[in-house]
Amino acid sequence: MNEFILILPTLIVLVGALVLMLLSMYEKISTKTNIVATSLFLVLALVFSLINISSSYSVQAYEGFLHNVLTFDSFSNFFNTILILGTLLTVLIGESYFRNRDYFKGEFFSLILFALFGMMILTQSNELITAFIALEIASFAVYIMVGFNQDNSKRIEALFKYLVLGAFVGAFFLLGLVLVYGAVVSTSFTDIKVYIDNASVNDLVLVYIGLTLILFTFLFKIAAFPFQSWLLDVYQGAPMIVTAFMASTFKISIFAFFLRLIIDTISPIFDFWDGLLTIVVLVTLVIGTWLAITQEKVKRMLAASSIVHTGYILMAFVALTYENTQIANIDVSHSIMFYLLAYMLAALGSFGLISQINSKSVIRVTFSDFNGLAKQRPFYALMLTIFLLSLAGIPGTIGFIGKLYVFTETIKAGYILIAILAIIATIISIYYYFRLIAAMYFYDAKDECEIQNFNEKNISNYAVAFIAIATVIGGIGSAIIFFIPTLSIDTITNLTNIAIQSLFIK
Amino acid sequence: MNQLILSFIIFLPAIVALGLMITTKEVKTVRNISFVTTTVVLALALKLFMDYEANSSMQFVVNTPWIESYGINYYLGLDGFSLTILMMIAILIPSSYLFLWEKENKSYFINMLLVQTGVTGALLSLDIVLFYFFWELMLIPIFLMIGMYGSGDKVATTLKVTIYTMAGSLFMLLAIFYLGMSYFNEFGSWSFAYNDLAKITSLDSSTKMWLFLAFLFAFAIKIPLFPVHTWIMATYKNAPTGAVFILSSIMAKLGIYAVIRFLIPIFPEEVALYSTELVAVGIFGMIYFGVAALTQEDVKRMFAYSSASHLSFIAAGVFSLTSYGLNGALYLIMAHAIATGALFLLVGNIQDQTGTKKIKELGGIAKKAPILTFIFAIMLFSNVGLPGTSGFVSEFLIIFGVFQFNIYLGIIAALSVIIGASYMLWMFQRAILQDRDESLGELKMKDLKIKEILALTPWIVLIFVMGFFPDIFTNIYEPTVSSYLQNILQIGATK
């Protein structure tokens, strides 16, 4: 296989980021041009990542040049495709939001591409230092993006909270890395794996401590207990569209990296963290649910509910078990990947649509601000309903299939109590999601929330509609509507299967 | 064609509904097209009825992979049980459209179409995940209908009913996963077809007990059985007529149907073991709701209790696991759907016209609206089981079945029918027949319109045909019932 094609998507994104950075010096270039340029780079990268999506491979391209720090395999390609798609959709949905706010200058688009670049490197990294650098590239870009909203007095608080805590927790990663290095004398995943396979229990102490510290960074970035406290304020202070990006795309890259680390490298000792992770899952579900039902602002409710979804995904992580030199139930990882895709669509859709609604002059913040939206903008209300139903896991949406996979696998692995608690969290989630649907459909709109001058035909609306359709098709698939050929649910499952298999090609 | 006919019946309403949602804003167009759609569905159902061969097999089966990696299939089929209920739905829904003709709202009709898809989909599914898919889906339009067109504290009501019923079904979902996983462990492949899940032998009795309870919980909420009935009062009180009609006449029946289709085949030992308790719960519910109905001052609330009372009675018939009980239950499913459905529609009509549904504030309706009174009386008589009506045959069969099952429970069941008769007739006397209290002023009420009479005419005919010639109907599902009892419960059809 031509090695150059493999690195092309990452390269295109990097070049795009640099080009846009240079262009941002010229004030005259309009936001529209920036959006078009960004989208073009992303589409190009997407095309090249899609070429290899259904083939199984694992290549360390340009060994002499890259020193094996990056692995290009179906796994990273699968996630890169999702990440590029997520970024592209973020830019497209944000189109009217960006254009209605002066502060989104050229830099912003350069930053979002840098963030994407960092995330792509993260999913491809084959050793810890590269992973750390990639994580920081992505994180720093996101830190700045969080602070972009000059209209919001909360942005300083959000930015600093995230920056300081993020940098602090990043230090844990470094410390963990050092400890692992201390034991293994290498940071390469391959070496770590060999060391773990051959080491006695006493030799592993440093590795355990080091990896636990790295796990903390992971938990922080995905906002699991006990590191969830930053999330509400940061999501609240960030521009809506950046929140969408963080909740969906950024989170996925972190999960992707750790999925690789767990399945590929530390699987023999991963069960060590089961007890810890079980507690993390349980408390994350409880806290996330509690936060979600107590919020009055829709954005904060969605942010809090993203903690609950983190809990569901972590639940599947707990379900991964190791037996006889390999992960016994590899199907769990398919379910995690499917769920990530499902959550990305729903989160991007819901956050993006709300940003879209907010991008006009009238701001809708609390539940009651959304009253009567269905009468004013039936299509917005319908689409938001689809996303909320998907988040709640109602049949007919991709969220249901995602839940189906994750719950089946969790039960199969024997964690029935966690599954029961997660079901209870789901029942409660129906309350806060349906409350928003109720607000949109069952009340009359407030006078001050009347919408004027709504432009129906812009790119953002088409992007949201696209996600809504994908959400429904992902939940129904081709079998039920068998007289209309569409992508079936199994196609996605097969892709995840190919992606996971590539981790074991050596 | 026969391959596709079930799918057409299921999806036609939803496709039309989506089309209408996007294309038109005109209420009249929406209503007319919706009505035509439901009559087309009725025509298709009639064709099925003609082509159906009265034996015990599954017919018109469609089985294509849906989510292959978990062995979840798009698996549809039809037997005597589902055909009976399908016909009932297909007849009732167009008539209810005709009756609710004047509702000046587009999404009312669209939601009704979506409900129809959910209900028939759940009815015809033989894969339990597919069933769950439709089972949950039908709640969304009901949620919207109550929230948009309900009265009183409608938002709290609609949230309550949604969370309540979904909570039940989510535990069922958990049990479904568990069963699928057990099947996988035992047979090495995934399947969620109900007849496959029934083959699982590896579960120990306490696990099976929990799974059984999870299913029972979900179905009992939907029926609703005592003590998980608490959602119905606020719902039936605040929901609009169309939603109440669907909930009581159709969706509650699917709860019973799910017991027959899924609960009993998958957990035959548990059902047999606890059948005495379950029949007792049914009969207790019948008396409990009956007594509660006696004390109501509001006609709609009274019907809500009366409906719950009859549904408990149906459940008692099913759980008696006798041929008579099961036959009677299926018969009462139809009879109750017709009679109670019509009564809810009529009360809705009275409420719309007079602005009240309190028994005290009514009265004198007989003089102002003789046709309405006449139809009301027929439905009432069927509901209390007057000989010659469909209600009589079904109640007779169930009581007979319960007698066969346990003679003491049978006696109680027979006596409790009296309660039903007393509150119904008492209410009829006070609210409809007797002269109006003069202090209340003139009653503003018109009689039924031609459309409304037309809508209910087939129902009236059915009540009497079912009352006088039960064989026409029992012949359709009798083979299914007897083979069901033999195959699943290993009980001779004579018992």
Tab-separated table of N, CA and C in Angstrom, chain A residues 53 73-83 123 248 251-253 255-260 263 312-314 316-317 320 330-345 398 401-403 405-406 409 489 491-504, chain B residues 70:
chain	number	residue	atom	x	y	z
A	53	ILE	N	-11.005	3.069	4.363
A	53	ILE	CA	-11.821	2.794	5.549
A	53	ILE	C	-12.185	1.322	5.691
A	73	ASP	N	-3.053	2.682	11.048
A	73	ASP	CA	-3.786	1.432	10.879
A	73	ASP	C	-5.275	1.734	10.716
A	74	SER	N	-6.033	0.677	10.461
A	74	SER	CA	-7.468	0.862	10.244
A	74	SER	C	-8.118	1.490	11.463
A	75	PHE	N	-7.568	1.175	12.632
A	75	PHE	CA	-8.126	1.722	13.867
A	75	PHE	C	-8.039	3.242	13.871
A	76	SER	N	-6.822	3.759	13.659
A	76	SER	CA	-6.686	5.216	13.677
A	76	SER	C	-7.427	5.835	12.502
A	77	ASN	N	-7.457	5.113	11.397
A	77	ASN	CA	-8.154	5.665	10.247
A	77	ASN	C	-9.656	5.771	10.504
A	78	PHE	N	-10.196	4.755	11.161
A	78	PHE	CA	-11.628	4.795	11.506
A	78	PHE	C	-11.923	6.025	12.357
A	79	PHE	N	-11.096	6.217	13.388
A	79	PHE	CA	-11.356	7.360	14.261
A	79	PHE	C	-11.056	8.675	13.562
A	80	ASN	N	-9.986	8.685	12.749
A	80	ASN	CA	-9.697	9.930	12.049
A	80	ASN	C	-10.852	10.344	11.152
A	81	THR	N	-11.454	9.358	10.496
A	81	THR	CA	-12.604	9.673	9.660
A	81	THR	C	-13.702	10.318	10.494
A	82	ILE	N	-13.971	9.720	11.634
A	82	ILE	CA	-15.007	10.288	12.497
A	82	ILE	C	-14.618	11.684	12.962
A	83	LEU	N	-13.345	11.844	13.331
A	83	LEU	CA	-12.912	13.146	13.845
A	83	LEU	C	-12.995	14.209	12.758
A	123	THR	N	-4.663	9.692	18.003
A	123	THR	CA	-5.187	8.356	17.705
A	123	THR	C	-4.144	7.491	16.996
A	248	SER	N	-18.308	16.424	21.568
A	248	SER	CA	-18.360	15.283	20.653
A	248	SER	C	-16.963	14.887	20.181
A	251	LYS	N	-13.757	14.635	22.727
A	251	LYS	CA	-13.899	13.505	23.631
A	251	LYS	C	-13.584	12.190	22.924
A	252	ILE	N	-14.027	12.083	21.673
A	252	ILE	CA	-13.827	10.830	20.946
A	252	ILE	C	-12.350	10.513	20.789
A	253	SER	N	-11.550	11.544	20.498
A	253	SER	CA	-10.129	11.276	20.280
A	253	SER	C	-9.485	10.734	21.554
A	255	PHE	N	-11.016	9.018	23.939
A	255	PHE	CA	-11.453	7.631	24.077
A	255	PHE	C	-10.687	6.731	23.113
A	256	ALA	N	-10.469	7.222	21.898
A	256	ALA	CA	-9.788	6.411	20.892
A	256	ALA	C	-8.387	6.053	21.367
A	257	PHE	N	-7.687	7.065	21.886
A	257	PHE	CA	-6.321	6.814	22.345
A	257	PHE	C	-6.302	5.768	23.452
A	258	PHE	N	-7.208	5.921	24.404
A	258	PHE	CA	-7.176	4.989	25.531
A	258	PHE	C	-7.663	3.606	25.150
A	259	LEU	N	-8.560	3.565	24.189
A	259	LEU	CA	-8.993	2.257	23.707
A	259	LEU	C	-7.801	1.522	23.103
A	260	ARG	N	-7.025	2.237	22.334
A	260	ARG	CA	-5.826	1.619	21.753
A	260	ARG	C	-4.860	1.169	22.858
A	263	ILE	N	-6.420	-1.950	24.710
A	263	ILE	CA	-6.514	-3.212	23.964
A	263	ILE	C	-5.150	-3.664	23.480
A	312	TYR	N	-21.784	5.840	30.576
A	312	TYR	CA	-22.189	4.665	29.792
A	312	TYR	C	-20.989	4.068	29.057
A	313	ILE	N	-20.156	4.963	28.482
A	313	ILE	CA	-19.036	4.445	27.700
A	313	ILE	C	-18.022	3.775	28.623
A	314	LEU	N	-17.767	4.420	29.763
A	314	LEU	CA	-16.823	3.824	30.714
A	314	LEU	C	-17.314	2.470	31.205
A	316	ALA	N	-18.727	0.291	29.480
A	316	ALA	CA	-18.244	-0.715	28.532
A	316	ALA	C	-16.753	-0.967	28.720
A	317	PHE	N	-16.009	0.070	29.088
A	317	PHE	CA	-14.584	-0.130	29.353
A	317	PHE	C	-14.397	-1.123	30.494
A	320	LEU	N	-14.580	-4.783	29.529
A	320	LEU	CA	-13.472	-5.444	28.835
A	320	LEU	C	-12.737	-6.357	29.817
A	330	ILE	N	-13.861	-9.059	22.753
A	330	ILE	CA	-13.454	-7.938	21.911
A	330	ILE	C	-14.667	-7.188	21.362
A	331	ASP	N	-15.829	-7.858	21.359
A	331	ASP	CA	-17.047	-7.194	20.883
A	331	ASP	C	-17.353	-5.921	21.677
A	332	VAL	N	-16.889	-5.888	22.923
A	332	VAL	CA	-17.154	-4.702	23.733
A	332	VAL	C	-16.568	-3.462	23.061
A	333	SER	N	-15.369	-3.645	22.483
A	333	SER	CA	-14.748	-2.466	21.879
A	333	SER	C	-15.543	-1.991	20.665
A	334	HIS	N	-16.183	-2.927	19.946
A	334	HIS	CA	-17.067	-2.484	18.862
A	334	HIS	C	-18.185	-1.622	19.418
A	335	SER	N	-18.726	-2.094	20.523
A	335	SER	CA	-19.854	-1.347	21.084
A	335	SER	C	-19.409	0.039	21.524
A	336	ILE	N	-18.200	0.142	22.070
A	336	ILE	CA	-17.708	1.459	22.484
A	336	ILE	C	-17.597	2.375	21.267
A	337	MET	N	-17.023	1.827	20.193
A	337	MET	CA	-16.831	2.661	19.003
A	337	MET	C	-18.163	3.071	18.396
A	338	PHE	N	-19.097	2.147	18.379
A	338	PHE	CA	-20.414	2.486	17.847
A	338	PHE	C	-21.066	3.565	18.705
A	339	TYR	N	-20.946	3.395	20.006
A	339	TYR	CA	-21.577	4.366	20.897
A	339	TYR	C	-20.961	5.747	20.711
A	340	LEU	N	-19.639	5.769	20.537
A	340	LEU	CA	-18.978	7.065	20.340
A	340	LEU	C	-19.529	7.758	19.098
A	341	LEU	N	-19.682	6.985	18.032
A	341	LEU	CA	-20.227	7.563	16.806
A	341	LEU	C	-21.652	8.070	17.045
A	342	ALA	N	-22.439	7.232	17.713
A	342	ALA	CA	-23.829	7.612	17.971
A	342	ALA	C	-23.891	8.876	18.819
A	343	TYR	N	-23.050	8.919	19.849
A	343	TYR	CA	-23.077	10.087	20.717
A	343	TYR	C	-22.591	11.333	19.984
A	344	MET	N	-21.586	11.138	19.135
A	344	MET	CA	-21.088	12.301	18.407
A	344	MET	C	-22.201	12.940	17.589
A	345	LEU	N	-22.951	12.111	16.877
A	345	LEU	CA	-24.012	12.664	16.044
A	345	LEU	C	-25.028	13.430	16.886
A	398	ILE	N	-30.122	6.352	16.377
A	398	ILE	CA	-28.857	5.637	16.500
A	398	ILE	C	-28.459	5.475	17.975
A	401	ILE	N	-29.512	2.070	19.283
A	401	ILE	CA	-28.652	0.962	18.873
A	401	ILE	C	-27.353	1.005	19.685
A	402	GLY	N	-26.828	2.213	19.874
A	402	GLY	CA	-25.612	2.352	20.672
A	402	GLY	C	-25.811	1.801	22.070
A	403	LYS	N	-26.919	2.174	22.689
A	403	LYS	CA	-27.222	1.676	24.034
A	403	LYS	C	-27.400	0.177	24.024
A	405	TYR	N	-26.045	-2.025	22.112
A	405	TYR	CA	-24.733	-2.674	22.070
A	405	TYR	C	-24.049	-2.617	23.429
A	406	VAL	N	-23.969	-1.402	23.972
A	406	VAL	CA	-23.202	-1.229	25.208
A	406	VAL	C	-23.814	-2.033	26.352
A	409	GLU	N	-23.342	-5.865	25.915
A	409	GLU	CA	-21.980	-6.309	26.203
A	409	GLU	C	-21.680	-6.235	27.693
A	489	ILE	N	-26.914	-0.819	9.679
A	489	ILE	CA	-26.214	-0.693	10.947
A	489	ILE	C	-24.996	-1.610	10.974
A	491	THR	N	-23.028	-2.306	8.610
A	491	THR	CA	-21.880	-1.745	7.921
A	491	THR	C	-20.968	-1.053	8.921
A	492	ILE	N	-21.574	-0.280	9.808
A	492	ILE	CA	-20.763	0.437	10.797
A	492	ILE	C	-20.080	-0.574	11.717
A	493	THR	N	-20.844	-1.580	12.135
A	493	THR	CA	-20.265	-2.589	13.017
A	493	THR	C	-19.094	-3.291	12.337
A	494	ASN	N	-19.255	-3.578	11.032
A	494	ASN	CA	-18.158	-4.214	10.312
A	494	ASN	C	-16.923	-3.333	10.282
A	495	LEU	N	-17.156	-2.029	10.079
A	495	LEU	CA	-16.017	-1.113	10.054
A	495	LEU	C	-15.305	-1.113	11.403
A	496	THR	N	-16.073	-1.093	12.482
A	496	THR	CA	-15.431	-1.112	13.794
A	496	THR	C	-14.661	-2.413	13.974
A	497	ASN	N	-15.234	-3.474	13.425
A	497	ASN	CA	-14.587	-4.775	13.519
A	497	ASN	C	-13.225	-4.766	12.822
A	498	ILE	N	-13.228	-4.249	11.589
A	498	ILE	CA	-11.972	-4.157	10.824
A	498	ILE	C	-10.968	-3.308	11.594
A	499	ALA	N	-11.471	-2.191	12.142
A	499	ALA	CA	-10.580	-1.278	12.847
A	499	ALA	C	-9.918	-1.975	14.029
A	500	ILE	N	-10.720	-2.696	14.797
A	500	ILE	CA	-10.160	-3.356	15.975
A	500	ILE	C	-9.176	-4.449	15.557
A	501	GLN	N	-9.531	-5.190	14.489
A	501	GLN	CA	-8.652	-6.275	14.054
A	501	GLN	C	-7.253	-5.757	13.716
A	502	SER	N	-7.224	-4.527	13.166
A	502	SER	CA	-5.927	-4.014	12.735
A	502	SER	C	-4.982	-3.807	13.914
A	503	LEU	N	-5.535	-3.715	15.134
A	503	LEU	CA	-4.673	-3.543	16.299
A	503	LEU	C	-3.838	-4.791	16.549
A	504	PHE	N	-4.325	-5.922	16.057
A	504	PHE	CA	-3.632	-7.164	16.353
A	504	PHE	C	-2.714	-7.613	15.223
B	70	TYR	N	-25.884	-8.984	15.995
B	70	TYR	CA	-26.518	-9.464	17.218
B	70	TYR	C	-27.706	-10.372	16.916
